[in-house]
C-alpha atoms as a printed R data frame, in Angstrom:
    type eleno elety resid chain resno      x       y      z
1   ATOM     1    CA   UNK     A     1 17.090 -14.635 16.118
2   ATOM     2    CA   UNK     A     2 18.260 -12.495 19.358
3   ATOM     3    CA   UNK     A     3 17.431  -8.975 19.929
4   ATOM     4    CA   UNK     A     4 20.459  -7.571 19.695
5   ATOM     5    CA   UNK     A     5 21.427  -9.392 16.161
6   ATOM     6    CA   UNK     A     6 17.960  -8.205 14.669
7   ATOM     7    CA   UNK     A     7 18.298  -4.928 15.909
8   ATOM     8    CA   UNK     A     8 22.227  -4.638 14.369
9   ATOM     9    CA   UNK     A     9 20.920  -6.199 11.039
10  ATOM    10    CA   UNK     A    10 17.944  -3.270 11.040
11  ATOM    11    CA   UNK     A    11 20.515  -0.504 12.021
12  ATOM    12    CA   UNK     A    12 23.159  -1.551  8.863
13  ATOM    13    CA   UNK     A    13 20.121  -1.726  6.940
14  ATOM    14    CA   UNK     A    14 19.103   1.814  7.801
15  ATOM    15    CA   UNK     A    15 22.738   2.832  7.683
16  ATOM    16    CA   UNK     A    16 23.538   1.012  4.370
17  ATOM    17    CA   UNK     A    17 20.044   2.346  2.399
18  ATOM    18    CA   UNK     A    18 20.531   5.989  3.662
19  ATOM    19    CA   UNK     A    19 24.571   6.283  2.691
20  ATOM    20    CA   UNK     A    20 23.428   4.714 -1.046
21  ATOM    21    CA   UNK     A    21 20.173   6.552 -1.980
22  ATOM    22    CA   UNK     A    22 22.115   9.975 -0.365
23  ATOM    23    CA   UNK     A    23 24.705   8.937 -2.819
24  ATOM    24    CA   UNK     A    24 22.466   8.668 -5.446
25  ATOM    25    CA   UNK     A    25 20.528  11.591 -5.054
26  ATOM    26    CA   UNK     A    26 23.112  13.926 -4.867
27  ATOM    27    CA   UNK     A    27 24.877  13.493 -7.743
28  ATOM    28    CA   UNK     A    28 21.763  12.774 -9.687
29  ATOM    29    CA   UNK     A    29 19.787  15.765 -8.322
30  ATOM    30    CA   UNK     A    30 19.601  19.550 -7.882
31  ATOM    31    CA   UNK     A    31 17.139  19.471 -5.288
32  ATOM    32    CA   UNK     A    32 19.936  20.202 -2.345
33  ATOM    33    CA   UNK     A    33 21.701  18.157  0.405
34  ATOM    34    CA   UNK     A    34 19.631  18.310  3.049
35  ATOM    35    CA   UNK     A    35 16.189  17.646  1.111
36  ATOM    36    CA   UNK     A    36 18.282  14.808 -0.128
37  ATOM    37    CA   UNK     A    37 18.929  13.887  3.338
38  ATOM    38    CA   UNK     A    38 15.495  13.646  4.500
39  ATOM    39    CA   UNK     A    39 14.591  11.749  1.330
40  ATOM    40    CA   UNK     A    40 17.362   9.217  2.272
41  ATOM    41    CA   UNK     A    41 16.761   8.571  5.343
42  ATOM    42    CA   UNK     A    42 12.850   8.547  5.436
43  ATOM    43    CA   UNK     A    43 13.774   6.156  2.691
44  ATOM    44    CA   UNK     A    44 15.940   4.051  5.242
45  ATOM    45    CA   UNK     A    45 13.849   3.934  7.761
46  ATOM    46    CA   UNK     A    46 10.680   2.842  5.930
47  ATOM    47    CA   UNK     A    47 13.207  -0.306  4.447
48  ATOM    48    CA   UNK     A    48 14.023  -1.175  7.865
49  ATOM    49    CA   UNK     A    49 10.267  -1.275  9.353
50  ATOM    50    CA   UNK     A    50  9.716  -3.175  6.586
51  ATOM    51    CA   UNK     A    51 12.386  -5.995  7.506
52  ATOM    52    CA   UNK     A    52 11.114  -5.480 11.250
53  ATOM    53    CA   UNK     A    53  7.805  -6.307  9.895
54  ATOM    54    CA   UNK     A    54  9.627  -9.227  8.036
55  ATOM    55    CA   UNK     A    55 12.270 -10.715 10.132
56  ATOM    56    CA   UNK     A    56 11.382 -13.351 13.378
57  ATOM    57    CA   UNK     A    57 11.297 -11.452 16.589
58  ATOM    58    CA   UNK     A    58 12.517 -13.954 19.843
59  ATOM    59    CA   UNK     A    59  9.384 -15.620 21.476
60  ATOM    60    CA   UNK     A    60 10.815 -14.023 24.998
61  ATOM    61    CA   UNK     A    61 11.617 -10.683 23.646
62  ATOM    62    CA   UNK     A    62 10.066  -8.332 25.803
63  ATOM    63    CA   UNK     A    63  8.866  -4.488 24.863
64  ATOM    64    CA   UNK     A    64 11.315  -2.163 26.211
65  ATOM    65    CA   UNK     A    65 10.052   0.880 27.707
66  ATOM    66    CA   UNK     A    66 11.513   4.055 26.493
67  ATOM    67    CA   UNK     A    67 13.274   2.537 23.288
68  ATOM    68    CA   UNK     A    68 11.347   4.507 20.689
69  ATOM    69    CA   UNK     A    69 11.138   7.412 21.968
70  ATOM    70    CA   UNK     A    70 15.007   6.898 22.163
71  ATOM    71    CA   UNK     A    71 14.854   6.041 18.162
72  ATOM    72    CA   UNK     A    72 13.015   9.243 17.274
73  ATOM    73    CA   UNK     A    73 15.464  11.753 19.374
74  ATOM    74    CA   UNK     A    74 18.244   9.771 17.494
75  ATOM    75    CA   UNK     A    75 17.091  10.414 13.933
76  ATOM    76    CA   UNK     A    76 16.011  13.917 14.914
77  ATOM    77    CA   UNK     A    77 19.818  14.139 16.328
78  ATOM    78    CA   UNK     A    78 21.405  12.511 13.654
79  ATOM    79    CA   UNK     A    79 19.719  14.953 11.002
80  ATOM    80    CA   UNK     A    80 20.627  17.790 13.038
81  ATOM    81    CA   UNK     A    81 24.237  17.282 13.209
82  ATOM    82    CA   UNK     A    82 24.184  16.480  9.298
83  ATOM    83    CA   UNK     A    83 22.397  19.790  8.192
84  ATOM    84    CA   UNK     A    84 24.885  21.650 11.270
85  ATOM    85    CA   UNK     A    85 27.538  20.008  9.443
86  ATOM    86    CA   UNK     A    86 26.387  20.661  5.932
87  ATOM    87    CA   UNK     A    87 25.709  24.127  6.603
88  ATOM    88    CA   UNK     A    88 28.769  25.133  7.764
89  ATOM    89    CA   UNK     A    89 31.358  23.080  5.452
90  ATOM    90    CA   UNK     A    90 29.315  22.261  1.839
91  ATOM    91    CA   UNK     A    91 32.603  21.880  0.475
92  ATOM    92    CA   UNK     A    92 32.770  18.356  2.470
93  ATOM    93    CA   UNK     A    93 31.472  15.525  0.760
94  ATOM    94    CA   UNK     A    94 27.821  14.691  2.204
95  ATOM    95    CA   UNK     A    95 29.188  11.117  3.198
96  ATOM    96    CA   UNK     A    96 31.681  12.371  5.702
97  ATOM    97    CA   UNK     A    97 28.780  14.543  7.497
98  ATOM    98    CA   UNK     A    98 26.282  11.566  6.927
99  ATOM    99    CA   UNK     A    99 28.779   9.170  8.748
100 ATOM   100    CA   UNK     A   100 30.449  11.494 11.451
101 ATOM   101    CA   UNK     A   101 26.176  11.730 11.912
102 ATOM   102    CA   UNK     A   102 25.702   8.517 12.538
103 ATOM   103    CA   UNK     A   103 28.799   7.805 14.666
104 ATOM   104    CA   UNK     A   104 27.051  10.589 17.049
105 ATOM   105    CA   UNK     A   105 23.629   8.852 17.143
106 ATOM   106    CA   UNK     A   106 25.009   5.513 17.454
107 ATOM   107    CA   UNK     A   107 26.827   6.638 20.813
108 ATOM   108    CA   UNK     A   108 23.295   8.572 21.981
109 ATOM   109    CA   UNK     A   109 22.016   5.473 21.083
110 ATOM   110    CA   UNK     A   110 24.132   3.028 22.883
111 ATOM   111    CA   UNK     A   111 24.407   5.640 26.266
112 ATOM   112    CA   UNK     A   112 20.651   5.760 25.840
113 ATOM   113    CA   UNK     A   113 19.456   1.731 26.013
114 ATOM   114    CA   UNK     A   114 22.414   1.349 28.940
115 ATOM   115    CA   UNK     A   115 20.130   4.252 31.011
116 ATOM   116    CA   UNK     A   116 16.720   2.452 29.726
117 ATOM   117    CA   UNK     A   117 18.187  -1.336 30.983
118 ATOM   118    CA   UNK     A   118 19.489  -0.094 33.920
């Protein structure tokens, strides 16, 4: 399996497990959005370093330098620009701030691993 496919299969996991369980919690709970938030996507993340633990990595796959560091100003980012946008419209749905979230990190993230390979 190549980098770049393991790495997109770990993302949608992340992506997909944080959009259901803040689903989930929401309407289930009164414990508020952004606790829910945190919840969801500590949740996420600990399903995909499982799977990294899990999947095959490439036998020529080489450590990048830099990349996560990059990963943990990206989930600090992404949460940031949920509970910005939660604070200031809770009228939204939490699904629209969780992917207009995730749009933003995904673009940090891309800008950021061009500036690390170059």
């Amino acid at each position: 399996m190549t980098n770049r496919v393991r790495f997109a299969i770990l993302l949608a996991l992340l992506i997909i497990v944080d959009a259901l369980l803040l689903q989930l919690l929401t309407t289930a709970t009164e414990a508020g959005t952004l606790i829910d938030r945190l919840i969801s996507l500590g949740a996420g993340l600990v399903a995909a370093l499982i799977l990294h633990r899990i999947a095959p990595m490439a036998r020529d796959q080489a450590r990048q330098p830099g990349f996560w560091p990059l990963v943990a100003v990206g989930l600090v980012l992404n949460y940031g620009v949920f509970s910005a946008l939660a604070s200031r419209a809770p009228h939204v749905q939490p699904l629209v701030h969780l992917g207009f979230s995730w749009a933003c990190t995904l673009i940090f993230g891309g800008f950021g691993l061009y500036r690390i390979r170059r």
